[in-house]
Amino acid sequence: MNVCTRSSYTASYNVVIFYDCFGIFTLQVSCFPTCHYCLFQYIKRFYNQSWERRYGYVIDGATLTLLWSITVSVFSIGGLVGAIIATPAESLWPCLFAMIVVPSLIQVGILPFLPESPRYLLLEKHDRHGAEKAFQKFLGKNDVSQEVEEVLAESQAQLNVKIESVLQLLRNRSVRWQVITVIITMACYQLCGLNAIWYYTNSIFSEAGIHHKMIPYVTLSTSAIEILAAVFSGLVIERLGRRPLLIGGFGLMVIFFTILTVSLTLQNHAYWLPYLSIFCILATIASFCIGPGGIPFILTGELFQQTQRPAAFMIAGTVNWLSNFSVGLLFPFIQAGLHTFCFLVFAVICLLGAIYLFFILPETKNRTINEISQTFAKRNKVTLEGREMSQFSSETKSSEEQGHNISSTLDNGETKSRII
């Protein structure tokens, strides 16, 4: 009877954890230091107690490290606000799990008052007047005829174009280096070592003399740095371009990882070294957010034509999650073997990524897809001056003409199902 109860409890507990992994993921980046401070001890203690009750002996260190690394690789820690509310008190943990309901309630309350998608109204409902009103609300201007024509032209163009599959994209020689660039950029995005920073945050703050009760609140500074760096990146990305921010971000991470390794190794030799470590942590986070934190997703959309983008994003997403899983699985072993020198591994990855992007990646700011493709053409050993260029031009021209005809049809009140 006792065994049955325990099995039922364990099964229910596993189901809760499994589904909660997805619900809380959206707040992972900003809250990891605070939640890690609480959950690291609790989860490992849970593993120890469960293992001893089931098998009658204490789990060995290697197995415990493996279980923990698997957990952090698939279990995204809870929300920033939820972590502050819950703290180490187990009685408040239901509040932590309930925080995932808040965004849903906000959406339920706000979404009914937002205008419908103009594209949906125009192409699905054939409501040109409603689409124009929606565009006017979104854009804040009265004349939206150009936007309506663009939607109609794009819709007609999609009827005549076949979307490439992932396999077709991988076999396409004309985008071979674009695919390689996306794969390397997304891999470096996850393997750059930012997640490793959170492992040392609490110990570094403690060495600097910060009281342990204040450490979860001090780690909020990392979230502030993330927000400021992201705002800065958004303000300058169209002026400086993608390439300088991406390469510069990885380059700065190499520098700060190196300094952080030295300061952590020698932190007992000088009282000011823990403060230098804190600065390096914040600087590394800022360096990540100004470039590598968001630009890889932008590049994925800018390096490919519309017909290739779905497959490109599938490849990028697959590499992103596999790299994320690898970091969570392998980092505990890297840290156990190299200790503070583990940051040199990530510094090398950032350096290799920066070198690759410096020699391969062109600037995509204010450039058309044809101009970007021409830049890669020599490296891909293909010529784009013939068939692909003329095909793109003819499709664009045809789309504009057909879009004009469709808009005239809609103005006359006729419903044309062929534009869907």
Coordinates of C-alpha atoms in Angstrom, one line a residue:
M1 CA 0.0 0.0 0.0
N2 CA 2.8 2.4 0.9
V3 CA 4.6 1.5 -2.3
C4 CA 1.5 2.2 -4.4
T5 CA 1.0 5.6 -2.7
R6 CA 4.6 6.5 -3.3
S7 CA 4.5 5.5 -7.0
S8 CA 1.3 7.5 -7.5
Y9 CA 2.9 10.5 -5.8
T10 CA 6.0 10.2 -7.9
A11 CA 4.1 9.9 -11.1
S12 CA 2.0 13.0 -10.4
Y13 CA 5.0 14.9 -9.3
N14 CA 6.8 14.1 -12.6
V15 CA 3.8 15.1 -14.7
V16 CA 3.7 18.5 -12.9
I17 CA 7.4 19.1 -13.5
F18 CA 7.2 18.0 -17.1
Y19 CA 4.4 20.5 -18.0
D20 CA 5.8 23.2 -15.8
C21 CA 9.1 23.1 -17.8
F22 CA 7.2 24.7 -20.8
G23 CA 5.1 27.1 -18.9
I24 CA 7.9 28.8 -17.0
F25 CA 10.5 28.9 -19.8
T26 CA 9.7 32.4 -20.9
L27 CA 11.1 33.9 -17.7
Q28 CA 14.2 31.7 -17.6
V29 CA 16.9 34.2 -18.6
S30 CA 16.1 36.9 -16.2
C31 CA 15.4 34.7 -13.2
F32 CA 18.0 31.9 -13.3
P33 CA 20.4 33.3 -10.7
T34 CA 17.7 33.7 -8.0
C35 CA 15.9 30.4 -8.6
H36 CA 19.2 28.5 -8.9
Y37 CA 20.1 29.8 -5.4
C38 CA 17.1 27.9 -4.0
L39 CA 16.5 25.0 -6.3
F40 CA 20.0 23.7 -6.5
Q41 CA 20.1 22.5 -2.9
Y42 CA 16.4 21.3 -2.8
I43 CA 16.6 19.2 -6.0
K44 CA 19.9 17.6 -5.1
R45 CA 18.6 16.8 -1.6
F46 CA 15.4 15.3 -3.2
Y47 CA 17.6 13.1 -5.4
N48 CA 19.7 12.0 -2.5
Q49 CA 16.7 11.1 -0.3
S50 CA 14.7 9.4 -3.1
W51 CA 17.7 7.3 -4.1
E52 CA 18.5 6.3 -0.6
R53 CA 14.8 5.3 0.2
R54 CA 14.5 3.3 -3.0
Y55 CA 17.9 1.6 -3.2
G56 CA 19.1 1.7 0.4
Y57 CA 22.3 3.5 -0.1
V58 CA 23.5 7.0 -0.8
I59 CA 23.9 8.0 -4.5
D60 CA 27.5 8.5 -5.7
G61 CA 28.8 11.9 -6.8
A62 CA 29.1 11.1 -10.5
T63 CA 25.5 9.8 -10.7
L64 CA 24.2 12.8 -8.8
T65 CA 26.0 15.2 -11.1
L66 CA 24.5 13.4 -14.1
L67 CA 21.0 13.6 -12.8
W68 CA 21.4 17.3 -12.0
S69 CA 22.9 18.1 -15.4
I70 CA 20.0 16.3 -17.1
T71 CA 17.5 18.3 -14.9
V72 CA 18.9 21.7 -15.8
S73 CA 19.2 20.8 -19.5
V74 CA 15.4 20.1 -19.7
F75 CA 14.0 21.9 -16.8
S76 CA 13.9 25.7 -17.2
I77 CA 13.9 27.4 -13.8
G78 CA 10.9 29.5 -12.7
G79 CA 10.1 33.2 -13.0
L80 CA 11.9 36.3 -11.6
V81 CA 8.9 37.6 -9.6
G82 CA 7.9 34.1 -8.6
A83 CA 11.4 33.4 -7.3
I84 CA 11.4 36.5 -5.1
I85 CA 7.9 35.6 -3.8
A86 CA 8.7 32.0 -3.1
T87 CA 12.2 32.4 -1.6
P88 CA 13.5 29.2 0.1
A89 CA 10.2 28.7 1.9
E90 CA 8.6 25.5 0.6
S91 CA 5.2 26.6 1.7
L92 CA 5.3 29.4 -0.9
W93 CA 6.3 27.2 -3.8
P94 CA 2.7 26.9 -5.0
C95 CA 2.8 30.7 -5.6
L96 CA 5.9 30.1 -7.8
F97 CA 4.1 27.5 -10.0
A98 CA 0.9 29.7 -10.1
M99 CA 2.8 32.6 -11.7
I100 CA 2.5 31.1 -15.1
V101 CA -1.2 31.9 -15.0
V102 CA -0.5 35.7 -14.8
P103 CA 0.5 36.2 -18.5
S104 CA -2.5 34.2 -19.7
L105 CA -4.9 36.3 -17.6
I106 CA -3.3 39.5 -18.9
Q107 CA -3.8 38.3 -22.5
V108 CA -7.4 37.3 -21.9
G109 CA -8.1 40.8 -20.5
I110 CA -6.2 42.8 -23.2
L111 CA -6.5 40.9 -26.5
P112 CA -10.3 41.4 -26.9
F113 CA -9.6 45.2 -27.1
L114 CA -6.9 44.9 -29.8
P115 CA -7.7 45.2 -33.5
E116 CA -7.8 42.1 -35.6
S117 CA -5.0 41.2 -37.9
P118 CA -5.2 43.2 -41.1
R119 CA -3.9 40.3 -43.1
Y120 CA -6.6 38.0 -41.7
L121 CA -9.4 40.5 -42.4
L122 CA -8.2 41.1 -45.9
L123 CA -7.3 37.6 -47.1
E124 CA -9.6 35.4 -45.0
K125 CA -12.6 37.6 -44.4
H126 CA -12.3 39.7 -47.6
D127 CA -13.0 42.7 -45.5
R128 CA -11.0 45.5 -47.1
H129 CA -12.6 48.3 -45.0
G130 CA -11.9 46.4 -41.8
A131 CA -8.4 45.7 -42.8
E132 CA -7.8 49.4 -43.5
K133 CA -9.2 50.4 -40.1
A134 CA -6.9 47.8 -38.4
F135 CA -3.9 49.2 -40.3
Q136 CA -4.8 52.7 -39.3
K137 CA -4.9 51.7 -35.6
F138 CA -1.6 49.8 -35.8
L139 CA 0.3 52.4 -37.8
G140 CA -1.4 55.6 -36.6
K141 CA -2.0 57.1 -40.0
N142 CA -5.0 57.5 -42.3
D143 CA -3.5 56.6 -45.7
V144 CA -2.8 52.8 -45.6
S145 CA -3.5 52.0 -49.2
Q146 CA 0.2 51.0 -49.8
E147 CA 0.1 48.5 -46.9
V148 CA -3.0 47.0 -48.3
E149 CA -1.6 46.6 -51.7
E150 CA 1.6 45.0 -50.3
V151 CA -0.4 42.4 -48.4
L152 CA -2.4 41.6 -51.6
A153 CA 0.7 41.3 -53.7
E154 CA 2.5 39.1 -51.2
S155 CA -0.5 36.8 -51.0
Q156 CA -0.7 36.4 -54.7
A157 CA 3.1 35.8 -55.0
Q158 CA 2.8 33.0 -52.4
L159 CA 0.3 31.2 -54.7
N160 CA 3.0 30.8 -57.4
V161 CA 5.9 29.9 -55.2
K162 CA 6.6 26.5 -53.6
I163 CA 8.0 26.5 -50.1
E164 CA 11.3 24.7 -49.8
S165 CA 11.6 21.8 -47.3
V166 CA 14.5 21.4 -44.9
L167 CA 16.1 18.7 -47.1
Q168 CA 15.8 20.9 -50.2
L169 CA 17.4 23.8 -48.4
L170 CA 20.3 21.7 -47.2
R171 CA 20.8 20.5 -50.8
N172 CA 20.6 23.9 -52.3
R173 CA 24.2 25.0 -53.2
S174 CA 23.2 28.6 -53.6
V175 CA 22.5 29.0 -49.8
R176 CA 25.1 26.5 -48.5
W177 CA 27.2 29.1 -46.7
Q178 CA 24.1 30.9 -45.4
V179 CA 22.9 27.7 -43.8
I180 CA 26.4 27.1 -42.3
T181 CA 26.4 30.6 -41.0
V182 CA 23.1 30.2 -39.3
I183 CA 24.1 26.9 -37.7
I184 CA 27.4 28.3 -36.4
T185 CA 25.7 31.5 -35.1
M186 CA 22.9 29.7 -33.3
A187 CA 25.3 27.2 -31.8
C188 CA 27.6 30.0 -30.5
Y189 CA 24.5 31.7 -29.2
Q190 CA 23.9 28.8 -26.8
L191 CA 27.5 27.6 -26.3
C192 CA 28.9 31.0 -25.5
G193 CA 28.8 30.3 -21.8
L194 CA 26.3 32.8 -20.5
N195 CA 24.5 30.0 -18.7
A196 CA 27.8 29.2 -16.9
I197 CA 27.8 32.7 -15.5
W198 CA 24.8 31.9 -13.3
Y199 CA 26.6 29.0 -11.7
Y200 CA 29.2 31.4 -10.1
T201 CA 27.0 34.4 -9.5
N202 CA 26.0 33.6 -5.9
S203 CA 29.5 32.5 -4.8
I204 CA 31.1 35.6 -6.3
F205 CA 28.6 38.0 -4.6
S206 CA 29.2 36.1 -1.3
E207 CA 33.0 36.6 -1.7
A208 CA 32.4 40.3 -2.2
G209 CA 30.9 40.5 1.3
I210 CA 27.2 40.7 0.3
H211 CA 25.0 39.1 2.9
H212 CA 23.5 35.8 1.7
K213 CA 19.9 37.1 2.3
M214 CA 20.6 40.0 0.0
I215 CA 22.2 37.9 -2.8
P216 CA 18.9 37.0 -4.6
Y217 CA 18.0 40.7 -4.7
V218 CA 21.5 41.8 -5.9
T219 CA 21.2 39.3 -8.7
L220 CA 18.4 41.4 -10.0
S221 CA 21.1 43.8 -11.3
T222 CA 21.8 41.2 -14.0
S223 CA 18.2 41.6 -15.2
A224 CA 18.6 45.4 -15.2
I225 CA 21.8 45.0 -17.3
E226 CA 20.0 42.7 -19.7
I227 CA 17.2 45.2 -20.2
L228 CA 19.6 48.2 -20.7
A229 CA 21.8 46.3 -23.1
A230 CA 18.8 45.1 -25.1
V231 CA 17.5 48.6 -25.4
F232 CA 20.9 49.9 -26.4
S233 CA 21.1 47.2 -29.1
G234 CA 17.7 48.1 -30.4
L235 CA 18.6 51.8 -30.7
V236 CA 21.9 51.3 -32.6
I237 CA 21.4 48.2 -34.6
E238 CA 20.1 50.1 -37.7
R239 CA 23.0 52.5 -37.4
L240 CA 25.9 50.2 -36.6
G241 CA 24.6 47.1 -38.4
R242 CA 24.3 43.5 -37.4
R243 CA 27.9 42.5 -38.1
P244 CA 29.7 44.9 -35.7
L245 CA 27.3 44.2 -32.9
L246 CA 27.5 40.4 -33.3
I247 CA 31.3 40.2 -33.7
G248 CA 31.9 42.9 -31.1
G249 CA 29.6 41.1 -28.6
F250 CA 31.5 37.8 -29.0
G251 CA 34.8 39.6 -28.9
L252 CA 34.0 41.4 -25.6
M253 CA 32.8 38.1 -24.1
V254 CA 36.2 36.6 -24.9
I255 CA 37.9 39.5 -23.0
F256 CA 35.7 39.4 -20.0
F257 CA 35.7 35.6 -19.7
T258 CA 39.5 35.7 -19.7
I259 CA 39.6 38.4 -17.0
L260 CA 36.9 36.6 -15.0
T261 CA 39.0 33.4 -15.1
V262 CA 42.1 35.3 -13.7
S263 CA 40.1 37.1 -11.0
L264 CA 38.3 33.9 -9.8
T265 CA 41.6 32.0 -9.7
L266 CA 43.3 34.7 -7.7
Q267 CA 40.4 36.1 -5.7
N268 CA 41.9 35.2 -2.3
H269 CA 45.1 37.2 -3.0
A270 CA 43.5 40.7 -3.1
Y271 CA 40.3 42.1 -1.5
W272 CA 39.3 43.9 -4.7
L273 CA 39.3 40.9 -7.0
P274 CA 35.8 39.7 -6.1
Y275 CA 34.5 43.1 -7.2
L276 CA 36.4 42.7 -10.4
S277 CA 34.6 39.4 -10.9
I278 CA 31.2 41.1 -10.3
F279 CA 32.1 43.6 -13.0
C280 CA 33.1 40.9 -15.4
I281 CA 29.8 39.1 -14.8
L282 CA 27.8 42.1 -15.6
A283 CA 30.0 43.1 -18.5
T284 CA 29.7 39.6 -20.0
I285 CA 25.9 39.7 -19.8
A286 CA 25.8 43.1 -21.4
S287 CA 28.1 42.0 -24.2
F288 CA 25.9 39.1 -24.9
C289 CA 22.7 41.2 -25.0
I290 CA 24.0 43.9 -27.3
G291 CA 24.6 41.4 -30.1
P292 CA 24.7 37.6 -29.7
G293 CA 21.5 37.7 -27.6
G294 CA 19.1 38.7 -30.4
I295 CA 20.8 39.2 -33.8
P296 CA 21.1 35.4 -34.7
F297 CA 17.3 35.3 -35.0
I298 CA 17.3 38.4 -37.2
L299 CA 20.0 37.0 -39.5
T300 CA 18.0 33.8 -40.0
G301 CA 15.3 35.9 -41.6
E302 CA 17.6 38.2 -43.6
L303 CA 19.9 35.6 -45.2
F304 CA 17.1 33.7 -47.0
Q305 CA 14.3 34.3 -49.4
Q306 CA 10.7 34.0 -48.3
T307 CA 10.3 30.5 -49.7
Q308 CA 13.4 29.3 -47.7
R309 CA 12.7 31.0 -44.4
P310 CA 10.4 28.4 -42.8
A311 CA 13.0 25.7 -43.4
A312 CA 15.8 28.0 -42.3
F313 CA 14.1 28.7 -39.0
M314 CA 13.5 25.0 -38.4
I315 CA 17.2 24.4 -38.8
A316 CA 18.1 27.3 -36.6
G317 CA 15.6 26.2 -33.9
T318 CA 16.9 22.7 -33.9
V319 CA 20.5 23.8 -33.5
N320 CA 19.4 26.2 -30.8
W321 CA 17.7 23.6 -28.6
L322 CA 20.3 20.9 -29.2
S323 CA 23.0 23.3 -28.2
N324 CA 21.0 24.4 -25.1
F325 CA 20.5 20.7 -24.1
S326 CA 24.3 20.1 -24.6
V327 CA 25.3 23.0 -22.3
G328 CA 22.9 21.8 -19.6
L329 CA 24.1 18.3 -19.9
L330 CA 27.9 18.8 -20.1
F331 CA 28.6 22.0 -18.1
P332 CA 28.5 20.3 -14.6
F333 CA 31.2 17.9 -15.8
I334 CA 33.2 20.7 -17.4
Q335 CA 33.0 22.7 -14.2
A336 CA 33.9 19.7 -12.0
G337 CA 37.0 19.1 -14.1
L338 CA 38.2 22.6 -14.8
H339 CA 36.7 24.6 -12.0
T340 CA 37.2 28.4 -12.7
F341 CA 39.1 27.6 -15.9
C342 CA 35.9 26.4 -17.5
F343 CA 35.3 29.9 -18.7
L344 CA 38.3 29.5 -21.0
V345 CA 36.3 26.8 -22.9
F346 CA 33.6 29.3 -23.6
A347 CA 36.1 32.0 -24.4
V348 CA 37.5 29.8 -27.1
I349 CA 34.0 29.1 -28.5
C350 CA 33.3 32.9 -28.6
L351 CA 36.6 33.6 -30.3
L352 CA 36.1 31.0 -33.0
G353 CA 32.6 32.3 -33.6
A354 CA 33.8 35.9 -33.9
I355 CA 36.6 34.8 -36.3
Y356 CA 34.2 32.9 -38.5
L357 CA 31.7 35.8 -38.6
F358 CA 34.5 38.3 -39.3
F359 CA 35.6 36.4 -42.5
I360 CA 32.3 35.0 -43.7
L361 CA 29.3 37.2 -42.6
P362 CA 28.5 40.2 -44.7
E363 CA 26.6 43.2 -43.4
T364 CA 22.9 42.8 -44.1
K365 CA 21.7 46.2 -42.9
N366 CA 19.7 48.1 -45.6
R367 CA 20.5 45.4 -48.2
T368 CA 18.1 43.4 -50.3
I369 CA 18.1 39.6 -50.3
N370 CA 19.6 39.7 -53.8
E371 CA 22.5 41.8 -52.7
I372 CA 23.1 39.5 -49.8
S373 CA 22.9 36.4 -52.0
Q374 CA 25.3 38.0 -54.5
T375 CA 27.8 38.4 -51.6
F376 CA 27.6 34.7 -50.8
A377 CA 27.5 33.6 -54.5
K378 CA 31.3 33.4 -55.0
R379 CA 31.7 31.4 -51.8
N380 CA 28.9 29.1 -52.8
K381 CA 30.4 28.8 -56.3
V382 CA 27.1 29.6 -58.0
T383 CA 26.0 32.4 -60.3
L384 CA 22.8 34.3 -59.5
E385 CA 22.8 36.7 -62.4
G386 CA 20.7 34.5 -64.6
R387 CA 17.7 32.4 -63.7
E388 CA 17.3 33.3 -60.0
M389 CA 17.6 37.1 -60.4
S390 CA 15.2 37.1 -63.4
Q391 CA 12.8 34.8 -61.5
F392 CA 12.8 37.1 -58.5
S393 CA 12.2 40.2 -60.6
S394 CA 9.4 38.6 -62.6
E395 CA 7.7 37.3 -59.4
T396 CA 7.9 40.8 -57.9
K397 CA 6.5 42.4 -61.0
S398 CA 3.8 39.8 -61.4
S399 CA 2.9 40.1 -57.8
E400 CA 2.4 43.9 -58.1
E401 CA 0.3 43.5 -61.2
Q402 CA -1.8 40.7 -59.8
G403 CA -2.1 42.5 -56.4
H404 CA -3.5 45.6 -58.2
N405 CA -6.1 43.4 -60.1
I406 CA -7.1 41.8 -56.8
S407 CA -7.5 45.1 -55.1
S408 CA -9.7 46.3 -57.9
T409 CA -11.8 43.2 -57.6
L410 CA -12.2 43.7 -53.9
D411 CA -13.2 47.3 -54.4
N412 CA -16.0 46.1 -56.7
G413 CA -17.3 44.0 -53.9
E414 CA -16.5 40.6 -55.5
T415 CA -15.2 37.7 -53.4
K416 CA -12.2 35.9 -54.9
S417 CA -11.2 32.8 -53.1
R418 CA -8.0 32.5 -55.3
I419 CA -6.2 35.1 -53.2
I420 CA -6.1 32.9 -50.1

